[in-house]
Tab-separated table of C-alpha atoms in Angstrom:
chain	number	residue	atom	x	y	z
A	159	MET	CA	-92.513	118.425	119.025
A	160	LEU	CA	-89.359	119.734	117.417
A	161	PRO	CA	-87.786	118.469	114.135
A	162	GLU	CA	-84.779	116.814	115.756
A	163	THR	CA	-84.991	112.988	116.060
A	164	ARG	CA	-82.617	110.073	116.708
A	165	ILE	CA	-83.350	106.686	115.110
A	166	GLY	CA	-81.431	103.583	116.208
A	167	ARG	CA	-81.632	99.908	115.240
A	168	PHE	CA	-84.949	98.151	114.527
A	169	ASP	CA	-85.164	96.890	118.112
A	170	GLU	CA	-84.456	100.291	119.691
A	171	PRO	CA	-86.922	103.133	120.407
A	172	ILE	CA	-87.003	106.401	118.468
A	173	VAL	CA	-85.813	109.523	120.352
A	174	GLN	CA	-87.812	112.716	119.621
A	175	ARG	CA	-86.964	116.186	120.886
A	176	THR	CA	-89.873	118.262	122.231
A	177	GLN	CA	-90.442	121.542	124.034
A	178	LEU	CA	-90.455	119.526	127.289
A	179	GLY	CA	-87.221	117.608	126.535
A	180	TRP	CA	-86.394	114.306	124.825
A	181	ILE	CA	-89.013	111.487	124.696
A	182	LEU	CA	-88.703	107.835	123.806
A	183	THR	CA	-91.247	105.861	121.739
A	184	GLY	CA	-91.203	102.300	120.374
A	185	ASN	CA	-90.441	98.760	121.438
A	186	VAL	CA	-87.520	97.645	123.524
A	187	THR	CA	-86.106	94.122	123.292
A	188	PRO	CA	-85.795	92.843	126.903
A	189	VAL	CA	-82.254	92.204	127.995
A	190	PHE	CA	-81.825	89.769	130.883
A	191	LYS	CA	-79.003	90.480	133.275
A	192	ARG	CA	-77.884	88.954	136.558
A	193	SER	CA	-79.767	90.579	139.405
A	194	THR	CA	-78.063	92.038	142.448
A	195	SER	CA	-79.571	91.853	145.937
A	196	ILE	CA	-79.356	94.819	148.273
A	197	ARG	CA	-80.226	94.660	151.937
A	198	CYS	CA	-81.564	97.730	153.688
A	199	HIS	CA	-82.123	98.038	157.421
A	200	HIS	CA	-84.421	100.782	158.822
A	201	SER	CA	-86.568	101.442	161.826
A	202	THR	CA	-90.227	100.963	160.902
A	203	LEU	CA	-91.487	102.705	164.012
A	204	GLN	CA	-89.410	105.814	163.344
A	205	LEU	CA	-90.504	105.924	159.701
A	206	GLU	CA	-94.180	105.603	160.670
A	207	SER	CA	-93.775	108.378	163.235
A	208	LEU	CA	-92.153	110.721	160.641
A	209	VAL	CA	-94.871	110.041	158.044
A	210	GLN	CA	-97.599	110.564	160.650
A	211	ARG	CA	-96.057	113.873	161.763
A	212	PHE	CA	-95.818	114.983	158.098
A	213	TYR	CA	-99.499	114.363	157.452
A	214	GLU	CA	-100.484	115.995	160.763
A	215	HIS	CA	-98.444	119.064	159.841
A	216	GLU	CA	-100.019	119.308	156.341
A	217	GLN	CA	-103.548	118.587	157.466
A	218	ILE	CA	-106.105	121.407	157.762
A	219	PRO	CA	-106.754	121.976	161.510
A	220	ALA	CA	-110.003	120.439	162.638
A	221	ASP	CA	-112.364	122.207	164.995
A	222	ARG	CA	-112.145	120.840	168.515
A	223	ALA	CA	-114.777	120.814	171.207
A	224	SER	CA	-114.556	123.790	173.607
A	225	SER	CA	-113.811	123.151	177.261
A	226	LEU	CA	-116.241	124.091	180.058
A	227	GLU	CA	-114.018	127.038	180.961
A	228	GLU	CA	-113.912	128.261	177.345
A	229	ASN	CA	-117.724	127.992	177.085
A	230	TRP	CA	-118.080	129.942	180.330
A	231	CYS	CA	-115.699	132.600	179.013
A	232	GLU	CA	-117.721	132.986	175.820
A	233	ASN	CA	-121.024	133.249	177.726
A	234	HIS	CA	-119.424	135.748	180.103
A	235	PHE	CA	-118.465	137.976	177.185
A	236	LEU	CA	-121.928	137.767	175.605
A	237	GLN	CA	-123.613	138.656	178.878
A	238	THR	CA	-121.313	141.447	180.005
A	239	HIS	CA	-119.997	143.289	176.922
A	240	LEU	CA	-121.627	146.604	176.094
A	241	ARG	CA	-121.401	149.014	173.189
A	242	GLN	CA	-121.272	152.518	174.557
A	243	PRO	CA	-122.972	155.612	173.029
A	244	ASN	CA	-119.659	156.633	171.360
A	245	GLY	CA	-119.485	153.240	169.644
A	246	LYS	CA	-116.614	151.861	171.755
A	247	TYR	CA	-116.941	148.483	173.470
A	248	LEU	CA	-116.928	148.065	177.229
A	249	VAL	CA	-115.817	144.638	178.505
A	250	ARG	CA	-115.327	142.776	181.783
A	251	LEU	CA	-112.405	140.634	182.870
A	252	PRO	CA	-113.199	136.875	182.736
A	253	LEU	CA	-112.112	136.202	186.336
A	254	LYS	CA	-112.156	132.570	187.407
A	255	HIS	CA	-113.452	133.348	190.930
A	256	LEU	CA	-116.826	134.111	189.304
A	257	PHE	CA	-117.303	130.347	188.896
A	258	ASP	CA	-114.641	128.986	191.261
A	259	GLN	CA	-114.355	130.793	194.595
A	260	THR	CA	-110.981	129.201	195.363
A	261	GLN	CA	-109.334	131.191	192.529
A	262	THR	CA	-108.393	134.283	194.535
A	263	LEU	CA	-105.612	136.846	194.697
A	264	CYS	CA	-103.818	138.371	197.652
A	265	LYS	CA	-101.623	141.422	198.185
A	266	SER	CA	-99.576	142.710	195.291
A	267	LYS	CA	-98.710	146.333	196.006
A	268	GLN	CA	-95.465	145.808	197.894
A	269	THR	CA	-93.976	143.736	195.068
A	270	ALA	CA	-95.127	146.276	192.475
A	271	LEU	CA	-93.598	149.111	194.538
A	272	HIS	CA	-90.264	147.341	194.789
A	273	ARG	CA	-90.269	146.754	191.021
A	274	PHE	CA	-91.110	150.427	190.412
A	275	TYR	CA	-88.093	151.567	192.412
A	276	CYS	CA	-85.917	149.278	190.256
A	277	LEU	CA	-87.493	150.783	187.136
A	278	GLU	CA	-86.830	154.305	188.346
A	279	ARG	CA	-83.153	153.572	188.900
A	280	LYS	CA	-82.903	152.102	185.412
A	281	LEU	CA	-84.605	155.159	183.870
A	282	GLN	CA	-82.320	157.522	185.768
A	283	ARG	CA	-79.287	155.850	184.203
A	284	ASP	CA	-80.664	156.148	180.624
A	285	GLU	CA	-82.040	159.573	179.665
A	286	LYS	CA	-83.294	158.471	176.278
A	287	LEU	CA	-85.163	155.499	177.740
A	288	ARG	CA	-86.608	157.713	180.487
A	289	LYS	CA	-87.932	160.218	177.947
A	290	LEU	CA	-89.553	157.505	175.807
A	291	TYR	CA	-91.094	155.801	178.870
A	292	SER	CA	-92.487	159.086	180.226
A	293	GLU	CA	-93.974	159.898	176.822
A	294	CYS	CA	-95.733	156.500	176.719
A	295	ILE	CA	-97.244	156.995	180.172
A	296	HIS	CA	-98.168	160.596	179.273
A	297	ASP	CA	-99.991	159.250	176.229
A	298	TYR	CA	-102.284	157.249	178.532
A	299	PHE	CA	-103.170	160.447	180.401
A	300	GLU	CA	-103.720	162.384	177.166
A	301	LEU	CA	-106.121	159.747	175.888
A	302	ASN	CA	-107.939	159.420	179.221
A	303	GLN	CA	-106.933	155.752	179.408
A	304	ILE	CA	-105.700	156.030	182.980
A	305	LYS	CA	-107.237	157.555	186.081
A	306	PRO	CA	-106.205	158.011	189.746
A	307	ALA	CA	-107.151	155.093	191.969
A	308	THR	CA	-109.903	156.038	194.408
A	309	THR	CA	-109.370	153.052	196.735
A	310	THR	CA	-106.374	151.312	198.288
A	311	GLU	CA	-105.386	147.711	198.504
A	312	ARG	CA	-106.616	147.606	202.103
A	313	ASP	CA	-110.131	148.560	200.923
A	314	HIS	CA	-110.261	145.449	198.769
A	315	CYS	CA	-109.184	142.955	201.406
A	316	ALA	CA	-111.944	140.479	202.279
A	317	PHE	CA	-112.660	136.824	203.007
A	318	THR	CA	-114.232	134.180	200.769
A	319	PRO	CA	-117.235	132.096	201.988
A	320	ALA	CA	-114.644	129.456	202.952
A	321	ASN	CA	-112.993	132.068	205.210
A	322	ALA	CA	-109.906	132.382	203.049
A	323	PRO	CA	-108.316	135.841	202.624
A	324	THR	CA	-108.717	137.469	199.238
A	325	VAL	CA	-108.016	140.837	197.583
A	326	THR	CA	-110.344	142.076	194.842
A	327	SER	CA	-107.744	144.277	193.200
A	328	CYS	CA	-104.223	143.969	191.804
A	329	VAL	CA	-101.254	146.317	191.347
A	330	LEU	CA	-99.212	145.404	188.250
A	331	PRO	CA	-95.483	146.020	187.834
A	332	HIS	CA	-94.520	147.404	184.423
A	333	HIS	CA	-91.402	147.594	182.258
A	334	ALA	CA	-90.300	148.688	178.773
A	335	VAL	CA	-89.836	146.621	175.619
A	336	LEU	CA	-87.710	148.442	173.058
A	337	LYS	CA	-88.002	147.873	169.308
A	338	GLU	CA	-85.541	150.243	167.658
A	339	GLU	CA	-86.350	149.078	164.089
A	340	SER	CA	-90.016	150.002	164.452
A	341	LEU	CA	-91.149	152.961	162.338
A	342	THR	CA	-93.977	153.918	164.713
A	343	THR	CA	-93.794	152.416	168.202
A	344	LYS	CA	-90.205	152.388	169.431
A	345	LEU	CA	-91.130	151.529	172.999
A	346	ARG	CA	-94.010	149.519	174.384
A	347	ILE	CA	-94.886	149.317	178.041
A	348	VAL	CA	-95.756	145.800	179.197
A	349	PHE	CA	-97.766	145.341	182.374
A	350	ASP	CA	-96.645	142.227	184.207
A	351	ALA	CA	-99.888	140.425	184.994
A	352	SER	CA	-97.850	137.231	185.615
A	353	CYS	CA	-96.276	138.710	188.785
A	354	LYS	CA	-97.213	136.564	191.774
A	355	THR	CA	-99.218	137.973	194.715
A	356	THR	CA	-98.638	136.908	198.275
A	357	ASN	CA	-100.729	133.698	197.912
A	358	GLY	CA	-98.616	132.540	194.934
A	359	ARG	CA	-101.178	133.355	192.269
A	360	SER	CA	-100.914	136.099	189.670
A	361	LEU	CA	-103.653	137.962	187.871
A	362	ASN	CA	-103.011	135.855	184.785
A	363	ASP	CA	-103.500	132.709	186.907
A	364	VAL	CA	-107.041	133.761	187.723
A	365	LEU	CA	-107.975	135.021	184.247
A	366	CYS	CA	-109.603	132.762	181.641
A	367	THR	CA	-107.698	132.865	178.361
A	368	GLY	CA	-110.864	131.998	176.424
A	369	PRO	CA	-111.218	129.835	173.279
A	370	ALA	CA	-108.642	130.185	170.528
A	371	LEU	CA	-110.063	132.723	168.032
A	372	GLN	CA	-106.867	133.686	166.224
A	373	ASN	CA	-106.881	132.704	162.569
A	374	ASP	CA	-104.201	130.410	161.215
A	375	LEU	CA	-101.480	132.623	159.698
A	376	SER	CA	-100.748	130.356	156.706
A	377	ALA	CA	-104.452	130.198	155.843
A	378	VAL	CA	-104.809	133.969	156.045
A	379	ILE	CA	-101.761	134.476	153.758
A	380	LEU	CA	-102.887	131.839	151.242
A	381	ASN	CA	-106.305	133.463	151.048
A	382	TRP	CA	-104.722	136.885	150.687
A	383	ARG	CA	-102.462	135.826	147.821
A	384	LYS	CA	-105.415	134.757	145.659
A	385	HIS	CA	-106.546	138.402	145.274
A	386	LYS	CA	-105.503	140.276	142.113
A	387	PHE	CA	-105.664	143.562	144.037
A	388	ALA	CA	-104.314	143.094	147.574
A	389	LEU	CA	-104.162	145.445	150.514
A	390	THR	CA	-102.954	145.307	154.095
A	391	ALA	CA	-103.030	147.505	157.224
A	392	ASP	CA	-102.910	147.164	160.977
A	393	ILE	CA	-104.945	148.436	163.927
A	394	GLN	CA	-103.416	151.300	165.894
A	395	LYS	CA	-103.147	150.419	169.596
A	396	MET	CA	-105.653	147.619	169.332
A	397	TYR	CA	-106.040	146.775	173.030
A	398	ARG	CA	-106.376	150.370	174.066
A	399	CYS	CA	-109.325	150.887	171.754
A	400	ILE	CA	-111.454	148.725	174.092
A	401	ASN	CA	-112.646	150.128	177.408
A	402	MET	CA	-112.546	148.130	180.659
A	403	HIS	CA	-115.430	148.232	183.086
A	404	PRO	CA	-114.706	150.488	186.097
A	405	GLU	CA	-115.267	147.619	188.557
A	406	ASP	CA	-112.555	145.592	186.838
A	407	SER	CA	-110.047	148.399	186.238
A	408	GLN	CA	-109.094	147.955	189.916
A	409	TYR	CA	-107.328	144.749	188.813
A	410	GLN	CA	-105.198	146.922	186.482
A	411	CYS	CA	-103.627	149.333	188.931
A	412	ILE	CA	-100.085	150.639	188.422
A	413	ILE	CA	-97.663	152.803	190.384
A	414	TRP	CA	-96.217	155.942	188.794
A	415	ARG	CA	-94.502	159.185	189.769
A	416	ASN	CA	-94.926	162.277	187.609
A	417	GLY	CA	-91.632	164.187	187.611
A	418	GLU	CA	-90.447	164.884	191.157
A	419	GLY	CA	-93.919	164.360	192.668
A	420	ASN	CA	-95.093	161.673	195.040
A	421	ILE	CA	-95.697	158.106	194.063
A	422	LYS	CA	-99.373	157.554	193.196
A	423	GLU	CA	-101.575	154.659	192.273
A	424	TYR	CA	-103.541	154.713	189.000
A	425	CYS	CA	-105.985	152.402	187.232
A	426	LEU	CA	-105.787	151.532	183.557
A	427	THR	CA	-109.193	151.895	181.914
A	428	THR	CA	-108.661	149.867	178.704
A	429	VAL	CA	-107.705	146.276	177.899
A	430	THR	CA	-104.167	145.857	179.122
A	431	PHE	CA	-101.173	144.516	177.194
A	432	GLY	CA	-99.847	141.661	179.326
A	433	ALA	CA	-103.165	140.303	180.647
A	434	ALA	CA	-103.809	136.648	179.661
A	435	SER	CA	-107.360	137.409	178.549
A	436	ALA	CA	-106.430	140.412	176.346
A	437	PRO	CA	-105.864	138.516	173.050
A	438	TYR	CA	-109.207	136.676	173.283
A	439	THR	CA	-111.050	139.865	174.310
A	440	ALA	CA	-109.622	141.921	171.459
A	441	ILE	CA	-110.364	139.358	168.715
A	442	ARG	CA	-113.812	138.644	170.242
A	443	VAL	CA	-114.627	142.332	170.024
A	444	LEU	CA	-113.734	142.310	166.309
A	445	HIS	CA	-116.074	139.354	165.781
A	446	GLN	CA	-118.817	141.143	167.678
A	447	LEU	CA	-118.271	144.267	165.595
A	448	ALA	CA	-118.647	142.114	162.463
A	449	GLU	CA	-122.092	141.040	163.640
A	450	ASP	CA	-123.125	144.504	164.848
A	451	GLU	CA	-122.146	146.160	161.556
A	452	ARG	CA	-123.281	143.372	159.204
A	453	GLU	CA	-126.259	145.308	157.831
A	454	SER	CA	-124.642	148.744	157.510
A	455	HIS	CA	-121.304	147.383	156.179
A	456	PRO	CA	-122.035	143.957	154.610
A	457	LEU	CA	-118.504	143.425	153.249
A	458	THR	CA	-116.982	143.808	156.690
A	459	ALA	CA	-118.131	140.625	158.396
A	460	GLU	CA	-116.053	138.217	156.296
A	461	VAL	CA	-112.948	140.386	156.559
A	462	LEU	CA	-113.149	140.885	160.350
A	463	LYS	CA	-113.678	137.177	161.022
A	464	HIS	CA	-111.407	135.486	158.469
A	465	GLU	CA	-108.968	137.994	156.987
A	466	PHE	CA	-107.394	139.349	160.199
A	467	TYR	CA	-104.328	137.975	161.921
A	468	VAL	CA	-104.463	139.538	165.404
A	469	ASP	CA	-104.346	143.262	164.515
A	470	ASP	CA	-103.285	142.938	160.846
A	471	VAL	CA	-105.849	142.879	158.008
A	472	LEU	CA	-104.860	141.093	154.777
A	473	SER	CA	-107.638	141.434	152.223
A	474	GLY	CA	-108.334	142.328	148.621
A	475	SER	CA	-110.485	141.582	145.577
A	476	ASP	CA	-110.373	140.556	141.923
A	477	SER	CA	-111.313	144.135	140.918
A	478	ILE	CA	-109.959	147.450	142.041
A	479	GLU	CA	-113.525	148.659	142.677
A	480	GLY	CA	-114.222	145.705	144.928
A	481	ALA	CA	-110.998	146.203	146.874
A	482	ILE	CA	-111.757	149.894	147.398
A	483	ALA	CA	-115.261	149.004	148.639
A	484	ILE	CA	-113.775	146.544	151.142
A	485	ARG	CA	-111.230	149.115	152.338
A	486	GLU	CA	-113.869	151.798	152.820
A	487	GLN	CA	-116.370	149.564	154.600
A	488	VAL	CA	-113.834	147.943	156.922
A	489	THR	CA	-112.378	151.379	157.779
A	490	ALA	CA	-115.812	152.822	158.485
A	491	ALA	CA	-116.932	149.870	160.586
A	492	LEU	CA	-113.801	149.955	162.737
A	493	LEU	CA	-113.956	153.753	163.133
A	494	SER	CA	-117.509	153.407	164.415
A	495	ALA	CA	-115.998	151.490	167.351
A	496	GLY	CA	-113.151	153.975	167.846
A	497	ILE	CA	-110.627	151.699	166.101
A	498	ASN	CA	-108.212	153.213	163.576
A	499	LEU	CA	-106.349	151.436	160.730
A	500	ARG	CA	-102.859	152.590	159.714
A	501	LYS	CA	-99.775	151.416	157.712
A	502	TRP	CA	-101.844	150.847	154.589
A	503	SER	CA	-100.023	149.066	151.797
A	504	SER	CA	-101.132	147.608	148.460
A	505	ASN	CA	-99.904	146.217	145.134
A	506	SER	CA	-101.956	148.964	143.427
A	507	ILE	CA	-101.452	152.625	144.282
A	508	GLY	CA	-105.054	153.295	143.194
A	509	LEU	CA	-106.318	151.427	146.270
A	510	LEU	CA	-104.687	153.994	148.534
A	511	ASP	CA	-106.279	157.120	147.032
A	512	GLY	CA	-107.659	159.313	149.783
A	513	ILE	CA	-105.499	157.826	152.552
A	514	PRO	CA	-103.228	160.360	154.273
A	515	PRO	CA	-99.506	159.674	153.565
A	516	GLU	CA	-98.781	159.308	157.289
A	517	HIS	CA	-101.174	156.323	157.385
A	518	MET	CA	-99.347	154.529	154.530
A	519	SER	CA	-96.567	152.016	154.882
A	520	ARG	CA	-93.177	152.522	153.339
A	521	ALA	CA	-93.668	149.096	151.758
A	522	THR	CA	-96.445	150.412	149.497
A	523	VAL	CA	-95.939	149.304	145.889
C-alpha cells in the first residue's frame, strides 16, 4: 500500500492507492434505479461449435489407435531393418503389394524420359541452375549414394497370381527446388514419386506412409523454452544418411546424362526425398538409434524421441555441464550411425566450445 488515500462520506468506501493500482474498501449504500432490458439474439449452434473448436485446439492430442496398415508398417520395419558394420542403417521400402497383391505398378520409364528432356531444356536456358543441379547430382556420385542400374524396366515386367501385369521397379522424374535465402543448401533435387505409371498408380500410391511419429512442434518448443541453457542444431542430409536395400533401390531409378554423354539409368541407394514413406522411415531410424545407443549414451534416448522436430534438435539443461553432456552424447550417438549435426546455436557460447565454426549457425548468441 501507498500513503495516498481518498475518504468520502460515511456511506461511501475508502479509496487506497497501492502498487497494483487503486482499491476500494468499505460499505456501499444500495441505490435503486430503474432497470433497462436489453434483447440479444445469437445462434446457439454456432456458438457451441466455436467453443468446441476452441477446446479441441487447446487440448493436448490424445493417442489414437493405429490402423492395420500402420501396424503392418511398424512390424515390417522391425523385421527388415539392419544396422550395418559401419553403423549405418539399412532399410526396406514398405510396399503395399507385400500384403495386398493388387497394389502394383506398371511402366514408368517413358514418362520419366519425357520429363528429363524437359528438364534438360530448362537447364540449358539457365547456366546458373544447370551448374547447381549438376553439382547436386555429382554429390550423389561422390558419396556413393547412386549406382548404375544393372537391369532394365523390361527385366522387371511380370504378372501377379491374378494374371495382372506388374513391374517391380520404378523410374522417377526429378526436378529442382531453389531456396536462395538458404545459407547451406541453395538447391534441392526432389524425386517425383507421385508421378503416375501406366496403370494409373504412382510409387507413393503403393508405399505405406506408416504411423505418425513426428513430434508436435508446439510441444517441442515449449519443452525447449524451459531450459536455462538451450541449444539447437539440425541433421545434415537426413534422408541420405540411411541406406536403402539393393532389392528396393530398383524402385528409385532416375535418368541422367553426364555432360555430353549418353542418357543412362541409375539407382539411388539411400532413402529418397519425395517418397511417401521417407518421413516415417527417417524418424523411425532415430527412434531405433535411441534404443540401440541407450546403454552407451543414456542421455540420448529422451532427446532423439521427444526433442526432435523432423531433423531439428531442440534441447538443453538447467546447467551448462548438463547441456554439454547432452550435446556430446547426442552427437556421438548420431555419428555412430553416420549422421552428422550442423548449424549449432545456443544462448550460451560456452555450449559451443569445440564445435568447428563452419558447423555453427549465424544465429548463435
